[in-house]
Structure formats: C-alpha cells, structure tokens
Tab-separated table of C-alpha atoms and ligand atoms in Angstrom:
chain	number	residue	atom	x	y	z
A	10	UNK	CA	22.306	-16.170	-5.312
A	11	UNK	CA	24.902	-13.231	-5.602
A	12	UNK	CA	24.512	-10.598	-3.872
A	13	UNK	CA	25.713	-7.276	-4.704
A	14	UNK	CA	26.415	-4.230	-2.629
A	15	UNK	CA	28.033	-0.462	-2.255
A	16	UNK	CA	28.128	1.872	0.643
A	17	UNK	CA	29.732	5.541	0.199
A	18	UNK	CA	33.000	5.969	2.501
A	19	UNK	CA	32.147	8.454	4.807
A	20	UNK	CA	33.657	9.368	8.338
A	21	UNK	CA	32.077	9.694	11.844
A	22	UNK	CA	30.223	6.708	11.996
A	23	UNK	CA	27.090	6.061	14.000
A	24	UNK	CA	24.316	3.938	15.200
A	25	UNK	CA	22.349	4.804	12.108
A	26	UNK	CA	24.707	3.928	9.723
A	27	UNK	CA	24.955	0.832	11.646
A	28	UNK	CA	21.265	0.213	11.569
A	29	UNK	CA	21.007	1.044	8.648
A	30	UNK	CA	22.622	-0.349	5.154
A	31	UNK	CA	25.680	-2.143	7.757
A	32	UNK	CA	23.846	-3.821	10.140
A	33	UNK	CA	21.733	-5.383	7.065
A	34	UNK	CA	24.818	-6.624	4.897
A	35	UNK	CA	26.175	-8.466	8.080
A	36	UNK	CA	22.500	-10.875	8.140
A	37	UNK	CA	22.635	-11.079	4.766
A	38	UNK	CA	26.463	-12.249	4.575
A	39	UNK	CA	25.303	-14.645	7.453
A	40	UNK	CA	22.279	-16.280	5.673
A	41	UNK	CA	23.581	-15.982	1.634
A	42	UNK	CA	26.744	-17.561	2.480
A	43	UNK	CA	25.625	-20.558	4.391
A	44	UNK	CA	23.537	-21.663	2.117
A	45	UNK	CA	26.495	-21.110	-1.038
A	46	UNK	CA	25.344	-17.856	-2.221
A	47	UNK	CA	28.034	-15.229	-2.586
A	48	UNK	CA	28.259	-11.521	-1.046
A	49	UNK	CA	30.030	-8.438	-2.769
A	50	UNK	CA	30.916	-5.151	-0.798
A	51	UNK	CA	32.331	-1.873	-1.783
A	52	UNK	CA	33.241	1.055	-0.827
A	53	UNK	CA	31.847	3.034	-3.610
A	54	UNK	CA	34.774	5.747	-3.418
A	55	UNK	CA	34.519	6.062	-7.063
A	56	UNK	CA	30.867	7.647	-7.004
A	57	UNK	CA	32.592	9.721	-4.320
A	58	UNK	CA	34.100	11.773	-6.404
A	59	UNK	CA	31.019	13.229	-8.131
A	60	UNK	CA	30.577	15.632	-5.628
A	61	UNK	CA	33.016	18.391	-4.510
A	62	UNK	CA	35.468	16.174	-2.238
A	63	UNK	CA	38.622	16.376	-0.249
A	64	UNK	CA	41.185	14.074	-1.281
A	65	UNK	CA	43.054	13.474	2.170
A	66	UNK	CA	39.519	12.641	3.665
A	67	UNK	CA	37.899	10.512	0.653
A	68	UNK	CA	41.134	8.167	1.503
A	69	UNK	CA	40.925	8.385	5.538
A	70	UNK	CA	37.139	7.573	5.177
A	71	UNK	CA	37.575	4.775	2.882
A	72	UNK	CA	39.979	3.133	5.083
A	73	UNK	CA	37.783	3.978	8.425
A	74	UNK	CA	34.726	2.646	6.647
A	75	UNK	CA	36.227	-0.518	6.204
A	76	UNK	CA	37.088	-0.926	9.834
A	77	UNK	CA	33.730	-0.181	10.418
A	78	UNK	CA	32.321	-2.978	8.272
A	79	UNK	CA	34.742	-5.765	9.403
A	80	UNK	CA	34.030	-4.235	13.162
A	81	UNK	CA	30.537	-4.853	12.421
A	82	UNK	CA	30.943	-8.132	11.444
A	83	UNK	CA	31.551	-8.368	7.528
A	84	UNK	CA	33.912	-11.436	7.610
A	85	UNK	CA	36.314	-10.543	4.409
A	86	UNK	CA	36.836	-14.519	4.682
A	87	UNK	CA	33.060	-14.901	3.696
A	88	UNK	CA	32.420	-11.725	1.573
A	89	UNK	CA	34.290	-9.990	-1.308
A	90	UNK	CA	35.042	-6.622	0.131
A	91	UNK	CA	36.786	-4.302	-1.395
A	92	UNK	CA	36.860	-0.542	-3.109
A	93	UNK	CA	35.780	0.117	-6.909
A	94	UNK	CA	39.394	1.979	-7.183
A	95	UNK	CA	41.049	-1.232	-7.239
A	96	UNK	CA	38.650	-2.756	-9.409
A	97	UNK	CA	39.036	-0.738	-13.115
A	98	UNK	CA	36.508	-2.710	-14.245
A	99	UNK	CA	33.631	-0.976	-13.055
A	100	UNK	CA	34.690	2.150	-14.523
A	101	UNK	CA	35.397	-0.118	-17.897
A	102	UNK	CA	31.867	-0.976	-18.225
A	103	UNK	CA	30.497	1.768	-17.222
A	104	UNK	CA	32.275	3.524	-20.358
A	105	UNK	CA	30.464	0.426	-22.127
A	106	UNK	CA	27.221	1.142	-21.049
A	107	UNK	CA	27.139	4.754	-21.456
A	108	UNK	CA	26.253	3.538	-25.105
A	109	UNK	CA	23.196	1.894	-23.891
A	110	UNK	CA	22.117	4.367	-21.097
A	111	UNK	CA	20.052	6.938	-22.287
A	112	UNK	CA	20.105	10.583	-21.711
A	113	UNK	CA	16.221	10.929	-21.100
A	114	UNK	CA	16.640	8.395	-18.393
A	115	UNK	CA	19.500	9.493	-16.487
A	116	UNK	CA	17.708	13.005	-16.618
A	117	UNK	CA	14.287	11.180	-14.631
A	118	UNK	CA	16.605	10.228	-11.815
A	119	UNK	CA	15.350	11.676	-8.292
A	120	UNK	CA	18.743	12.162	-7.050
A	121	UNK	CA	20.467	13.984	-9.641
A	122	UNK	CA	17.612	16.369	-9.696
A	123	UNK	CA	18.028	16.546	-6.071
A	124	UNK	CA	21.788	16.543	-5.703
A	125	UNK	CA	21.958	19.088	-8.661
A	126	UNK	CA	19.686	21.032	-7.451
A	127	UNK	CA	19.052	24.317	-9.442
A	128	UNK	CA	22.748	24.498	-10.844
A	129	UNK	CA	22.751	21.774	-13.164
A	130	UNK	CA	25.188	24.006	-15.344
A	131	UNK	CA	27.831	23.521	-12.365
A	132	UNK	CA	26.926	19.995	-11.405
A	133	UNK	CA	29.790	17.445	-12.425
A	134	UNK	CA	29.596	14.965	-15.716
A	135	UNK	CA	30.007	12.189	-12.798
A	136	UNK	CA	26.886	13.315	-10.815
A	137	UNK	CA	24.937	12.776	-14.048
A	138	UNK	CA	26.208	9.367	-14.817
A	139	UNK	CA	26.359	8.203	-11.342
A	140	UNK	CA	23.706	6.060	-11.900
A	141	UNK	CA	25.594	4.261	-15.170
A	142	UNK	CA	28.554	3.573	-12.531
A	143	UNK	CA	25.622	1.873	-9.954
A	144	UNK	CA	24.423	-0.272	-12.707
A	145	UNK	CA	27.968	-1.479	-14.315
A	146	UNK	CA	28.601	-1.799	-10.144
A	147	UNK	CA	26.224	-4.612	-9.907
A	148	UNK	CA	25.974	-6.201	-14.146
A	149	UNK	CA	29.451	-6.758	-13.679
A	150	UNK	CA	28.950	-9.937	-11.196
A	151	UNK	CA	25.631	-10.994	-12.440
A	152	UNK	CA	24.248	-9.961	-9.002
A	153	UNK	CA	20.632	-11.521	-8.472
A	154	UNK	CA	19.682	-9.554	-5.404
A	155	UNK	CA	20.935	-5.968	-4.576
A	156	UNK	CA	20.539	-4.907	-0.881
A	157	UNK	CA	19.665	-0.820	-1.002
A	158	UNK	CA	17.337	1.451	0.905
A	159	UNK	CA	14.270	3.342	-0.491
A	160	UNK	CA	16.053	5.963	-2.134
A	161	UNK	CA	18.086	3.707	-4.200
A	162	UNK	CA	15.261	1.881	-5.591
A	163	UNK	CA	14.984	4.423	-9.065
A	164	UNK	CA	18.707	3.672	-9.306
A	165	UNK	CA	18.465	-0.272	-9.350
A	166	UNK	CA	15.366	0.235	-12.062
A	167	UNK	CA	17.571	1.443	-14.629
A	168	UNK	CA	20.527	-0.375	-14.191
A	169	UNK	CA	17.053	-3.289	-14.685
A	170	UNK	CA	16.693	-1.159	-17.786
A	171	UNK	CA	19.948	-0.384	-18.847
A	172	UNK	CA	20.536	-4.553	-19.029
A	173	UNK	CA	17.492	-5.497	-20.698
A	174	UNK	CA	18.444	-2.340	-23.607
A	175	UNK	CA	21.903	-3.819	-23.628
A	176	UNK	CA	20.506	-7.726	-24.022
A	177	UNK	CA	17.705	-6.745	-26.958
A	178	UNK	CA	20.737	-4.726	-28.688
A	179	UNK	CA	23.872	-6.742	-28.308
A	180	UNK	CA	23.005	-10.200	-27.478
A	181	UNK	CA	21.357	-13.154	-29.609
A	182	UNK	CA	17.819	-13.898	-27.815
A	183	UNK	CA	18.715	-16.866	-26.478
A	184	UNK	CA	21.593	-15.803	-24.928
A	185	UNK	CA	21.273	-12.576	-22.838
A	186	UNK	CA	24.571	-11.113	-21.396
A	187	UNK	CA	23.221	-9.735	-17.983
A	188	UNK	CA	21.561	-10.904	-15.395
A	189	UNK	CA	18.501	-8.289	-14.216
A	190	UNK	CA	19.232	-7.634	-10.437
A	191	UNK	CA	16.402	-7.359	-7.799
A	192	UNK	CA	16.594	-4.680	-5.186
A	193	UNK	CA	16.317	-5.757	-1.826
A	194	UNK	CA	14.761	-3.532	0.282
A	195	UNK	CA	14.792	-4.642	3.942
A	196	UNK	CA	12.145	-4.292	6.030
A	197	UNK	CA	13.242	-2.875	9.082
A	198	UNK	CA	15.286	0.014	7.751
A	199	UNK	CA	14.342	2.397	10.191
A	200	UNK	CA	15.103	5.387	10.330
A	201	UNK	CA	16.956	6.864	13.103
A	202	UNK	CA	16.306	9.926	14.236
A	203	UNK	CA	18.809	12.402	16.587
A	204	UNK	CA	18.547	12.185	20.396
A	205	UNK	CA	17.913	15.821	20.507
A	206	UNK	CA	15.136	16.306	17.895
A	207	UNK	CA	12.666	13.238	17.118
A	208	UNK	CA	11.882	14.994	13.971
A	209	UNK	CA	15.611	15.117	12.511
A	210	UNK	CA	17.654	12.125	11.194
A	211	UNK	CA	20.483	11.184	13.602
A	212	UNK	CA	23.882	12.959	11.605
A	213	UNK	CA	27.149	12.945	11.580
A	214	UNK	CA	26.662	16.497	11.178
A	215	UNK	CA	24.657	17.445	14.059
A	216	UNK	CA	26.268	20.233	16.139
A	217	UNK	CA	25.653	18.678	19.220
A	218	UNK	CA	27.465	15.487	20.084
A	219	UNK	CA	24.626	14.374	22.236
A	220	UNK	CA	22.275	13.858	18.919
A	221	UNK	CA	24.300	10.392	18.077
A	222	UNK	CA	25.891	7.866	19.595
A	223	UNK	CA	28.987	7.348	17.590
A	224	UNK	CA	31.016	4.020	16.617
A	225	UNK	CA	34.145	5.333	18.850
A	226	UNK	CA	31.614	5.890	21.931
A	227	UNK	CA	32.571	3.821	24.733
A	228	UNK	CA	29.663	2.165	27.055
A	229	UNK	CA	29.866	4.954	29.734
A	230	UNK	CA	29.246	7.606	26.909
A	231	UNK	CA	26.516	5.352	25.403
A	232	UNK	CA	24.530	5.178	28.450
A	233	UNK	CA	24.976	8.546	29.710
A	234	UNK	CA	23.668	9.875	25.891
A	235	UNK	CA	20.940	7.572	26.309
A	236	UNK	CA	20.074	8.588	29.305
A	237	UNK	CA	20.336	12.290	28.517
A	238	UNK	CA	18.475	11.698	25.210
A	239	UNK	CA	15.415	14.249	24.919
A	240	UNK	CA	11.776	12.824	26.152
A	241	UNK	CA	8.738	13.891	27.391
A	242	UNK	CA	7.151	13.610	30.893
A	243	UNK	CA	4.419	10.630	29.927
A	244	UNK	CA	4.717	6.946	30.479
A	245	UNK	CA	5.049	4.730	27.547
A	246	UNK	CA	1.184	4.266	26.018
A	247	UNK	CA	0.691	0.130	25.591
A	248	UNK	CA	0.792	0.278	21.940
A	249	UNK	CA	2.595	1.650	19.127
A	250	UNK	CA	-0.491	4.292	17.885
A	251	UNK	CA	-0.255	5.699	21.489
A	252	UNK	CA	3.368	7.451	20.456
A	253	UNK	CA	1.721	9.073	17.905
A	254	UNK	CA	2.825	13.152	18.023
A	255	UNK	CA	6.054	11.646	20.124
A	256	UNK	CA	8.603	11.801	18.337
A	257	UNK	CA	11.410	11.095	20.367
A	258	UNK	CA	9.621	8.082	22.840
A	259	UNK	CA	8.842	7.261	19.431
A	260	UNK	CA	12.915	7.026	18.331
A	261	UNK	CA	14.049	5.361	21.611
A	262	UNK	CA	10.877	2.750	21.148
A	263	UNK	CA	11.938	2.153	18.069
A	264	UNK	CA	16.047	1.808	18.170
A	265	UNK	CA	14.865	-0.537	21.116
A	266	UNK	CA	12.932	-3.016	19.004
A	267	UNK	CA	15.595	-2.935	16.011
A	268	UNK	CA	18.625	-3.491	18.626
A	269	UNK	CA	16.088	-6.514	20.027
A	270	UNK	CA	15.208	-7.977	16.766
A	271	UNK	CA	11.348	-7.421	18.002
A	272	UNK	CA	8.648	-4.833	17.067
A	273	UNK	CA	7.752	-1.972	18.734
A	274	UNK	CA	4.233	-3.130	19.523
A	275	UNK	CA	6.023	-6.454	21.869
A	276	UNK	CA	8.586	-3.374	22.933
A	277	UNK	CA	5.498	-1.328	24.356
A	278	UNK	CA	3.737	-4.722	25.755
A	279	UNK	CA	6.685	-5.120	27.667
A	280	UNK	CA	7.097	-0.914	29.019
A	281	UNK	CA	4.006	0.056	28.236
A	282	UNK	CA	2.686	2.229	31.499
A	283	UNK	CA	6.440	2.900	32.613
A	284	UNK	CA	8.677	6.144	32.699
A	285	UNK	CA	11.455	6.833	31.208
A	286	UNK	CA	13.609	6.288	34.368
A	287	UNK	CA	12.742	2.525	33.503
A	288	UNK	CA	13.247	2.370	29.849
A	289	UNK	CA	16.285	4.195	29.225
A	290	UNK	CA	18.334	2.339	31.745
A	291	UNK	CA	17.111	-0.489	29.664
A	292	UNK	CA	17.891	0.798	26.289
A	293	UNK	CA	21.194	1.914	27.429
A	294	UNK	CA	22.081	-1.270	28.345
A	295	UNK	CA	21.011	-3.351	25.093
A	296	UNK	CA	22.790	-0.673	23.221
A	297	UNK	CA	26.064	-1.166	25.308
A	298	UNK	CA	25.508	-4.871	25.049
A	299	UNK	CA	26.008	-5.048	21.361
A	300	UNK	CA	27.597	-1.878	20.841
A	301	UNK	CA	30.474	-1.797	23.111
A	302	UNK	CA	32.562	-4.747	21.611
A	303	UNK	CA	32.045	-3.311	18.187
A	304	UNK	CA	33.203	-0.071	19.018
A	305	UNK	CA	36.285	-1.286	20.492
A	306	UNK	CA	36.924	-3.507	17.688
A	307	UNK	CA	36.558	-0.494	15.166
A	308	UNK	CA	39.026	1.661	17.040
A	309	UNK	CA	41.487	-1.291	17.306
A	310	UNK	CA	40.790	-1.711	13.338
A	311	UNK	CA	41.093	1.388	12.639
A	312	UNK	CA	44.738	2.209	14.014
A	313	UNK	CA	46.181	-0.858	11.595
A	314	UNK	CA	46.194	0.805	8.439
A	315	UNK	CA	48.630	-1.218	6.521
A	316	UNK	CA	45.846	-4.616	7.935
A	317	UNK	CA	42.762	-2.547	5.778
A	318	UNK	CA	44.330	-1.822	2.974
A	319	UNK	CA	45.963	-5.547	2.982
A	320	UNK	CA	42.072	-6.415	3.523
A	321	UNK	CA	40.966	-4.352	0.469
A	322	UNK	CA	43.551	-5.654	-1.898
A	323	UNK	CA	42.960	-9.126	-1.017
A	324	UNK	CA	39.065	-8.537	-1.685
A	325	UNK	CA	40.028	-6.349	-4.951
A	326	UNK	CA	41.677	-9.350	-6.387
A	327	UNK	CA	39.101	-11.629	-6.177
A	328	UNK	CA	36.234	-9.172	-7.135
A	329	UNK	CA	38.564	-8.142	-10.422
A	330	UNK	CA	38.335	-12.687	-11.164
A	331	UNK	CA	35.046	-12.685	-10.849
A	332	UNK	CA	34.592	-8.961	-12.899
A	333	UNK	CA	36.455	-10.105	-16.030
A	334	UNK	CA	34.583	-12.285	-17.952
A	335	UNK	CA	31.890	-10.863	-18.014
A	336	UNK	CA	33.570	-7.577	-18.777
A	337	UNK	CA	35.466	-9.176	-21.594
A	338	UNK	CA	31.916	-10.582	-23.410
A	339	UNK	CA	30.567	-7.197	-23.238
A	340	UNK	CA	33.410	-5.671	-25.315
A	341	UNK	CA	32.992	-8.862	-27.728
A	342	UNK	CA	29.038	-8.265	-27.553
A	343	UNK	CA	29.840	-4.408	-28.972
A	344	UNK	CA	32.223	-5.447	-31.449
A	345	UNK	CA	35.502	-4.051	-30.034
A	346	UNK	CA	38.396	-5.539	-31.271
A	347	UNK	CA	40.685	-6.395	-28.465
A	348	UNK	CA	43.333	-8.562	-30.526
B	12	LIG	N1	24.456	4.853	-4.616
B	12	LIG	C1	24.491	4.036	-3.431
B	12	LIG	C2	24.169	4.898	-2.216
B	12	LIG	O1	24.445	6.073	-2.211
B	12	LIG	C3	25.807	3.362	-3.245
B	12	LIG	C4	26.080	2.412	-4.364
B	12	LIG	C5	26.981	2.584	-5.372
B	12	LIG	C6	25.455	1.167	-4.572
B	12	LIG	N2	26.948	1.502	-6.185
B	12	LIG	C7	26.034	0.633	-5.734
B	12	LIG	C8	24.464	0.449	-3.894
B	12	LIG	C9	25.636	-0.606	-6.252
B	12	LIG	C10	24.077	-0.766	-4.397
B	12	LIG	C11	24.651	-1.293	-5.572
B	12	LIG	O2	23.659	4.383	-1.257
C-alpha cells in the first residue's frame, strides 16, 4: 500500500483545515505505516503557481504549512514529506504525460471551468494542465490509494485515465508502467462551517476573527470563541433530524462528534434536552484538549525556519529515490534517447 498525497500551502491555518485533509493524513500515516505501507506528502507549491500568487507569501506559507503538518502529527520519520519544488520530477513527467493527456479531457474538468471562470482567454497554461501535474503527482510513486476530498475526485479519474492511455500506448500488455490509484475519500470529512454563520464554510478569509478558531489560538481564545460562537435559544433536540433548519447547533454538534471520534446522533444522546450553557463549556474544552498542545507546537515549529526546510530537504531526497525509476522507464517507454 502507498499512499499518495498533496495539500496546497496556504497561510492562516484553522480547525477546518485541520479537520479536514490534515487531520485525515495523520490516521492514515498511523494505520499505513504500521502495517509496512508507505505515506507521501507534499506541499503542492508547484500547482500554486497557476493562479495569480505572491512570491514572498507562496514561500512563507509553504514553510508554515509544514509546521502545521508535523504540529499535527505527520512524523517526517514515518512519512515522506516534502514540496514538489525539490522534486523536478513531477514537473518531468508531467511534460511526459502531456502527450497522453488529452485536450477534450482536461477541458471536462469541474475546476478549471470553475477556477477559470468566464475568462478562459486570461486563465494561465498551468490552470489548464493542473490536473496533468495531479496525475504525474501520484504515477510517479505507483501510489495505490490517494487520500482527497469530494472535489478532487474528477481529478484522480483522469490521472486513472491518463495511466491506462499511457499503458495501452507505451507499454507491452503484460507489462503496464503505472499503477491506477484509488481515491480515498474519507468518511467523516465534514465540513466546517464559521462560528458566525452556520451556512458559510469556516475561512481564513472571514472578516471577523470570531468565525474560526485558528492554529495560533491559545486555549483561553479557543474557549472564549466557542463560547461566543452564534446559537439559538433551544435546547439540543435528542437526535440528529431535530437540528434540521439549525445551522449553527448543527456546526458545534457536529465539530463535537469529529473532535470525539463519535457521531452526532451518540453526541445528541448524550446533550440532547440541554442548553447551550452546557454544551459549549463542553465543546470548548475537548477542543482545548486536543487543540492546545498542537497549537503551541506549530508556533514553536514555526519560528525554526532553517529545522523545516532541513525537514523538507530530507523528505525531498527520499521522495526524488523513490521518483526516479519510474520516471526513467517512462522516458524509455516513449522512446527518448537519454544516452
Ligand atoms: N489539487 C489538490 C487540492 O487542491 C492538491 C493536490 C495536488 C493533490 N496534487 C495532488 C492531492 C495529488 C492528491 C494527490 O486539494
């Protein structure tokens, strides 16, 4: 089992991100790794760069992302983490499979449509052939199992399809040159909505600091957001259809069960007919609980810069050993001539 995955760097970290794809990655490294599977992370700075970026930030980003992830608990003992920049050889296949990737394909893809939106004149040649990038990303190590959310899912079909084309071409039947990776879609990515607003995704680029608790919170801050967080004046119904039309008891029900490992219907069992005077004491306090030492950890982490980049070039050497063969029978498979 390999398992292959990226995360774009960005700044101002917060629960959801940590919930989200981070939180994930960290039970995966835990259970692939016992059992003598193998774990890839990157920072995928290089599909950073298809959208209008600022240089100074891309690198401070990068850098804080990675404090985040070890902070979190990615052990770079146990995983292979590291940043495509210091791995050429994802951009080296990618060239490679731009032969193979087709036009008509790249042009289905929800999120260029999306990203491009009407100005597809304007949009850059990376945007288009992010998706190439994604799938040389994860053909590169032969990953079996690729850890994304939803939205990814169109993205991890053609890299599917851009590895079968390449095998039918290029490779003798018997013998197919990449391996076709499963997405891995976990379960319990919830989404996390802002404290504010039930209805809006928690953001980094929320006005109002109150909407998120952030990775550089400390536990007074958490539990005074929490506490603060937007509700409405009835008890907690006993099940989950009873917080239907409540969208924020909803949100705090929710972060509750994902911080507990539990579902929201055993959540409700256990506050079902309470206030909110009873449950967001409580929340506040599982969210300090794991929280807290993690968010010291990431602002210790993240004041060592010469330790993270020491951390990425370690990872960036062994990710480029386990890149190259692979990357070398591909330019056999096409016939280029490498002396
Ligand atoms: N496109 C992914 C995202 O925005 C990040 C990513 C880049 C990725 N390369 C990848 C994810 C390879 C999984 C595998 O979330």
């Amino acid at each position: 089992m390999r398992i292959v995955s990226g995360i774009q760097p960005t700044g101002n970290l917060h629960l959801g991100n940590y919930l989200g794809a981070i939180r994930n990655w960290v039970k995966m490294q835990d259970e692939v790794t016992a059992s003598g599977g193998q774990c890839l992370y990157f920072l995928a700075d290089l599909h950073a760069i298809s959208m209008p970026h600022t240089p100074a930030e891309l690198a401070a980003n990068t850098r804080e992302m990675v404090a985040a992830l070890v902070a979190c608990g990615i052990d770079p003992d146990r995983s292979i983490l590291f940043n495509q920049a210091q791995v050429p050889q994802h951009a080296e296949l990618q060239w490679l499979l731009n032969g193979t990737a087709r036009m008509g394909w790249l042009n289905r893809m929800t999120q260029w449509k999306d990203k491009a939106g009407k100005n597809r004149e304007g949009a850059s040649v990376a945007l288009f052939t992010y998706p190439v990038l994604q799938a040389a990303d994860v053909l590169l190590y032969q990953a079996t199992h690729v850890p994304v959310g939803e939205d990814q899912k169109q993205h991890l079909e053609l890299a599917r399809d851009i590895a079968q084309k390449f095998n039918n071409d290029f490779c003798p039947e018997d013998a197919p040159l990449f391996t076709l990776p499963d997405a891995f879609i976990p379960p319990e990515a919830a989404r996390i909505m802002s404290l504010r607003d039930g209805s809006s995704k928690m953001s980094k680029s929320d006005p109002s600091d109150m909407s998120r608790i952030n990775m550089t919170d400390s536990a007074d801050t958490i539990m005074q957001k929490v506490k603060k967080a937007k509700t409405d004046p009835e008890p907690l119904p006993a099940e989950a259809a009873g917080l239907e039309g409540r969208a924020e008891a909803r949100n705090l029900v929710a972060i509750y069960a994902v911080m507990a490992g539990t579902t929201v219907d055993a959540v409700l069992a256990e506050f079902g007919g309470e206030g909110f005077g009873k449950f967001k004491p409580a929340l506040g306090e599982l969210l300090v609980e794991t929280l807290a030492p993690i968010n010291a950890r990431f602002l210790q982490l993240r004041e060592d810069k010469a330790g993270l980049d020491a951390i990425l070039r370690k990872g960036a050497e062994k990710a480029r050993a386990l890149a190259v063969p692979t990357l070398d029978k591909t330019y056999e498979a096409l016939g280029l001539v490498r002396g």
